[in-house]
């Protein structure tokens, strides 16, 4: 149990729709990041947020966007869904100010785009 | 971050030590070796990390070669619950939340 919770656990959308995924960070953590994990592959970094601002981004298009709130919870928004967006979306939190920070992951949201 | 190479799969008998190798021949002097694992249907879980000295915690031991070009994660007494995909990652000490996951090693612990 990492203390990182994600909702919903499963979601089905159709192509072209928009989706919002939510993440509650572990208590005391100030940084959150999102990863996409396609079936059979390792997680791929989407972006991270620190102090409510995006602070690093992977190779994902602008239709992937996010928010971090003052209580350090976070949302991942994906617009204009494509079939290839079907994946497990993982949220991870950490304490930014610690050297060698460890990431704590939630169990993810399984998104299916039909 | 330096690239890592791991065998795609390994088997281990329950109760025996599981030794998972990782090659990172292009590692830089300021990069650490991290290990995470992912049990089916869960998010990745931190196991251990190190710079150049061997490390041990309640979950595992990490052995890093003197030239730092490879390392081995050791689970001293593997159980069925250790069946998972194990990821070896090298990164600078502070790199934010960005981890570069490779394919990992799928460890199957068998009774």
mmCIF file with all atom_site columns, C-alpha atoms in Angstrom, chain B residues 9-106:
data_model
loop_
_atom_site.group_PDB
_atom_site.id
_atom_site.type_symbol
_atom_site.label_atom_id
_atom_site.label_alt_id
_atom_site.label_comp_id
_atom_site.label_asym_id
_atom_site.label_entity_id
_atom_site.label_seq_id
_atom_site.pdbx_PDB_ins_code
_atom_site.Cartn_x
_atom_site.Cartn_y
_atom_site.Cartn_z
_atom_site.occupancy
_atom_site.B_iso_or_equiv
_atom_site.pdbx_formal_charge
_atom_site.auth_seq_id
_atom_site.auth_comp_id
_atom_site.auth_asym_id
_atom_site.auth_atom_id
_atom_site.pdbx_PDB_model_num
ATOM 1  C CA . UNK B 1 9   ? 12.761 -13.577 -18.404 1.00 0.00 ? 9   UNK B CA 1
ATOM 2  C CA . UNK B 1 10  ? 14.103 -15.781 -15.618 1.00 0.00 ? 10  UNK B CA 1
ATOM 3  C CA . UNK B 1 11  ? 12.841 -18.621 -13.458 1.00 0.00 ? 11  UNK B CA 1
ATOM 4  C CA . UNK B 1 12  ? 13.645 -19.260 -9.820  1.00 0.00 ? 12  UNK B CA 1
ATOM 5  C CA . UNK B 1 13  ? 12.656 -22.000 -7.389  1.00 0.00 ? 13  UNK B CA 1
ATOM 6  C CA . UNK B 1 14  ? 10.728 -20.910 -4.338  1.00 0.00 ? 14  UNK B CA 1
ATOM 7  C CA . UNK B 1 15  ? 13.031 -20.464 -1.344  1.00 0.00 ? 15  UNK B CA 1
ATOM 8  C CA . UNK B 1 16  ? 16.137 -20.070 -3.453  1.00 0.00 ? 16  UNK B CA 1
ATOM 9  C CA . UNK B 1 17  ? 17.989 -16.852 -4.175  1.00 0.00 ? 17  UNK B CA 1
ATOM 10 C CA . UNK B 1 18  ? 16.976 -14.968 -7.302  1.00 0.00 ? 18  UNK B CA 1
ATOM 11 C CA . UNK B 1 19  ? 19.836 -13.113 -8.972  1.00 0.00 ? 19  UNK B CA 1
ATOM 12 C CA . UNK B 1 20  ? 18.712 -10.599 -11.578 1.00 0.00 ? 20  UNK B CA 1
ATOM 13 C CA . UNK B 1 21  ? 21.475 -9.071  -13.722 1.00 0.00 ? 21  UNK B CA 1
ATOM 14 C CA . UNK B 1 22  ? 21.557 -5.671  -15.362 1.00 0.00 ? 22  UNK B CA 1
ATOM 15 C CA . UNK B 1 23  ? 24.104 -4.177  -17.747 1.00 0.00 ? 23  UNK B CA 1
ATOM 16 C CA . UNK B 1 24  ? 24.601 -0.414  -17.846 1.00 0.00 ? 24  UNK B CA 1
ATOM 17 C CA . UNK B 1 25  ? 27.929 0.017   -19.583 1.00 0.00 ? 25  UNK B CA 1
ATOM 18 C CA . UNK B 1 26  ? 27.361 3.710   -20.419 1.00 0.00 ? 26  UNK B CA 1
ATOM 19 C CA . UNK B 1 27  ? 26.532 4.782   -16.881 1.00 0.00 ? 27  UNK B CA 1
ATOM 20 C CA . UNK B 1 28  ? 27.898 8.166   -15.858 1.00 0.00 ? 28  UNK B CA 1
ATOM 21 C CA . UNK B 1 29  ? 29.659 8.972   -12.614 1.00 0.00 ? 29  UNK B CA 1
ATOM 22 C CA . UNK B 1 30  ? 26.661 10.790  -11.159 1.00 0.00 ? 30  UNK B CA 1
ATOM 23 C CA . UNK B 1 31  ? 24.053 8.190   -12.098 1.00 0.00 ? 31  UNK B CA 1
ATOM 24 C CA . UNK B 1 32  ? 22.524 5.831   -9.580  1.00 0.00 ? 32  UNK B CA 1
ATOM 25 C CA . UNK B 1 33  ? 21.191 2.330   -10.183 1.00 0.00 ? 33  UNK B CA 1
ATOM 26 C CA . UNK B 1 34  ? 17.555 1.895   -9.158  1.00 0.00 ? 34  UNK B CA 1
ATOM 27 C CA . UNK B 1 35  ? 15.417 -1.224  -9.113  1.00 0.00 ? 35  UNK B CA 1
ATOM 28 C CA . UNK B 1 36  ? 11.648 -1.287  -9.246  1.00 0.00 ? 36  UNK B CA 1
ATOM 29 C CA . UNK B 1 37  ? 9.304  -4.208  -9.714  1.00 0.00 ? 37  UNK B CA 1
ATOM 30 C CA . UNK B 1 38  ? 5.780  -4.475  -11.007 1.00 0.00 ? 38  UNK B CA 1
ATOM 31 C CA . UNK B 1 39  ? 3.510  -7.215  -9.838  1.00 0.00 ? 39  UNK B CA 1
ATOM 32 C CA . UNK B 1 40  ? 0.630  -7.988  -12.165 1.00 0.00 ? 40  UNK B CA 1
ATOM 33 C CA . UNK B 1 41  ? -2.166 -5.406  -12.075 1.00 0.00 ? 41  UNK B CA 1
ATOM 34 C CA . UNK B 1 42  ? -0.249 -3.094  -9.761  1.00 0.00 ? 42  UNK B CA 1
ATOM 35 C CA . UNK B 1 43  ? 1.934  -0.021  -10.169 1.00 0.00 ? 43  UNK B CA 1
ATOM 36 C CA . UNK B 1 44  ? 5.730  -0.308  -9.978  1.00 0.00 ? 44  UNK B CA 1
ATOM 37 C CA . UNK B 1 45  ? 7.204  -0.648  -6.499  1.00 0.00 ? 45  UNK B CA 1
ATOM 38 C CA . UNK B 1 46  ? 10.581 0.753   -5.407  1.00 0.00 ? 46  UNK B CA 1
ATOM 39 C CA . UNK B 1 47  ? 13.006 -1.929  -4.233  1.00 0.00 ? 47  UNK B CA 1
ATOM 40 C CA . UNK B 1 48  ? 16.482 -0.491  -3.764  1.00 0.00 ? 48  UNK B CA 1
ATOM 41 C CA . UNK B 1 49  ? 19.064 1.857   -5.243  1.00 0.00 ? 49  UNK B CA 1
ATOM 42 C CA . UNK B 1 50  ? 22.805 2.489   -5.037  1.00 0.00 ? 50  UNK B CA 1
ATOM 43 C CA . UNK B 1 51  ? 25.688 4.511   -6.474  1.00 0.00 ? 51  UNK B CA 1
ATOM 44 C CA . UNK B 1 52  ? 28.779 2.344   -6.175  1.00 0.00 ? 52  UNK B CA 1
ATOM 45 C CA . UNK B 1 53  ? 28.667 0.557   -2.862  1.00 0.00 ? 53  UNK B CA 1
ATOM 46 C CA . UNK B 1 54  ? 26.647 -2.604  -2.332  1.00 0.00 ? 54  UNK B CA 1
ATOM 47 C CA . UNK B 1 55  ? 23.327 -1.980  -0.628  1.00 0.00 ? 55  UNK B CA 1
ATOM 48 C CA . UNK B 1 56  ? 20.942 -4.115  1.368   1.00 0.00 ? 56  UNK B CA 1
ATOM 49 C CA . UNK B 1 57  ? 17.485 -3.513  2.741   1.00 0.00 ? 57  UNK B CA 1
ATOM 50 C CA . UNK B 1 58  ? 14.603 -5.628  3.955   1.00 0.00 ? 58  UNK B CA 1
ATOM 51 C CA . UNK B 1 59  ? 13.589 -6.537  0.432   1.00 0.00 ? 59  UNK B CA 1
ATOM 52 C CA . UNK B 1 60  ? 16.801 -7.197  -1.451  1.00 0.00 ? 60  UNK B CA 1
ATOM 53 C CA . UNK B 1 61  ? 20.527 -6.681  -1.933  1.00 0.00 ? 61  UNK B CA 1
ATOM 54 C CA . UNK B 1 62  ? 22.143 -4.716  -4.735  1.00 0.00 ? 62  UNK B CA 1
ATOM 55 C CA . UNK B 1 63  ? 25.624 -5.646  -5.913  1.00 0.00 ? 63  UNK B CA 1
ATOM 56 C CA . UNK B 1 64  ? 27.340 -3.122  -8.211  1.00 0.00 ? 64  UNK B CA 1
ATOM 57 C CA . UNK B 1 65  ? 30.588 -4.060  -9.957  1.00 0.00 ? 65  UNK B CA 1
ATOM 58 C CA . UNK B 1 66  ? 33.667 -1.980  -9.289  1.00 0.00 ? 66  UNK B CA 1
ATOM 59 C CA . UNK B 1 67  ? 33.579 -0.425  -12.762 1.00 0.00 ? 67  UNK B CA 1
ATOM 60 C CA . UNK B 1 68  ? 29.829 0.214   -12.284 1.00 0.00 ? 68  UNK B CA 1
ATOM 61 C CA . UNK B 1 69  ? 29.021 -1.194  -15.692 1.00 0.00 ? 69  UNK B CA 1
ATOM 62 C CA . UNK B 1 70  ? 26.732 -3.866  -14.331 1.00 0.00 ? 70  UNK B CA 1
ATOM 63 C CA . UNK B 1 71  ? 24.774 -4.781  -11.244 1.00 0.00 ? 71  UNK B CA 1
ATOM 64 C CA . UNK B 1 72  ? 22.820 -7.657  -9.742  1.00 0.00 ? 72  UNK B CA 1
ATOM 65 C CA . UNK B 1 73  ? 19.653 -7.541  -7.686  1.00 0.00 ? 73  UNK B CA 1
ATOM 66 C CA . UNK B 1 74  ? 19.455 -10.397 -5.229  1.00 0.00 ? 74  UNK B CA 1
ATOM 67 C CA . UNK B 1 75  ? 16.244 -11.623 -3.615  1.00 0.00 ? 75  UNK B CA 1
ATOM 68 C CA . UNK B 1 76  ? 17.723 -13.937 -0.962  1.00 0.00 ? 76  UNK B CA 1
ATOM 69 C CA . UNK B 1 77  ? 14.740 -16.259 -0.463  1.00 0.00 ? 77  UNK B CA 1
ATOM 70 C CA . UNK B 1 78  ? 12.296 -15.874 -3.325  1.00 0.00 ? 78  UNK B CA 1
ATOM 71 C CA . UNK B 1 79  ? 8.615  -16.507 -2.678  1.00 0.00 ? 79  UNK B CA 1
ATOM 72 C CA . UNK B 1 80  ? 5.717  -16.911 -5.081  1.00 0.00 ? 80  UNK B CA 1
ATOM 73 C CA . UNK B 1 81  ? 4.747  -13.315 -4.331  1.00 0.00 ? 81  UNK B CA 1
ATOM 74 C CA . UNK B 1 82  ? 8.059  -12.150 -5.830  1.00 0.00 ? 82  UNK B CA 1
ATOM 75 C CA . UNK B 1 83  ? 6.813  -13.150 -9.281  1.00 0.00 ? 83  UNK B CA 1
ATOM 76 C CA . UNK B 1 84  ? 6.882  -9.835  -11.148 1.00 0.00 ? 84  UNK B CA 1
ATOM 77 C CA . UNK B 1 85  ? 8.611  -7.775  -13.812 1.00 0.00 ? 85  UNK B CA 1
ATOM 78 C CA . UNK B 1 86  ? 11.820 -6.257  -12.435 1.00 0.00 ? 86  UNK B CA 1
ATOM 79 C CA . UNK B 1 87  ? 13.115 -3.015  -13.897 1.00 0.00 ? 87  UNK B CA 1
ATOM 80 C CA . UNK B 1 88  ? 16.688 -1.791  -13.631 1.00 0.00 ? 88  UNK B CA 1
ATOM 81 C CA . UNK B 1 89  ? 16.945 1.975   -14.158 1.00 0.00 ? 89  UNK B CA 1
ATOM 82 C CA . UNK B 1 90  ? 19.924 4.308   -14.062 1.00 0.00 ? 90  UNK B CA 1
ATOM 83 C CA . UNK B 1 91  ? 19.403 7.998   -13.446 1.00 0.00 ? 91  UNK B CA 1
ATOM 84 C CA . UNK B 1 92  ? 20.975 10.992  -11.786 1.00 0.00 ? 92  UNK B CA 1
ATOM 85 C CA . UNK B 1 93  ? 20.306 11.319  -8.082  1.00 0.00 ? 93  UNK B CA 1
ATOM 86 C CA . UNK B 1 94  ? 17.775 14.016  -8.569  1.00 0.00 ? 94  UNK B CA 1
ATOM 87 C CA . UNK B 1 95  ? 15.917 13.709  -11.852 1.00 0.00 ? 95  UNK B CA 1
ATOM 88 C CA . UNK B 1 96  ? 12.454 14.533  -10.742 1.00 0.00 ? 96  UNK B CA 1
ATOM 89 C CA . UNK B 1 97  ? 9.867  11.893  -11.305 1.00 0.00 ? 97  UNK B CA 1
ATOM 90 C CA . UNK B 1 98  ? 11.099 10.926  -14.733 1.00 0.00 ? 98  UNK B CA 1
ATOM 91 C CA . UNK B 1 99  ? 12.100 7.293   -14.851 1.00 0.00 ? 99  UNK B CA 1
ATOM 92 C CA . UNK B 1 100 ? 13.019 5.607   -18.114 1.00 0.00 ? 100 UNK B CA 1
ATOM 93 C CA . UNK B 1 101 ? 11.717 2.054   -17.962 1.00 0.00 ? 101 UNK B CA 1
ATOM 94 C CA . UNK B 1 102 ? 13.078 -0.566  -20.310 1.00 0.00 ? 102 UNK B CA 1
ATOM 95 C CA . UNK B 1 103 ? 11.565 -3.956  -20.923 1.00 0.00 ? 103 UNK B CA 1
ATOM 96 C CA . UNK B 1 104 ? 12.587 -5.383  -17.558 1.00 0.00 ? 104 UNK B CA 1
ATOM 97 C CA . UNK B 1 105 ? 13.013 -9.005  -16.527 1.00 0.00 ? 105 UNK B CA 1
ATOM 98 C CA . UNK B 1 106 ? 9.964  -11.136 -15.957 1.00 0.00 ? 106 UNK B CA 1
#
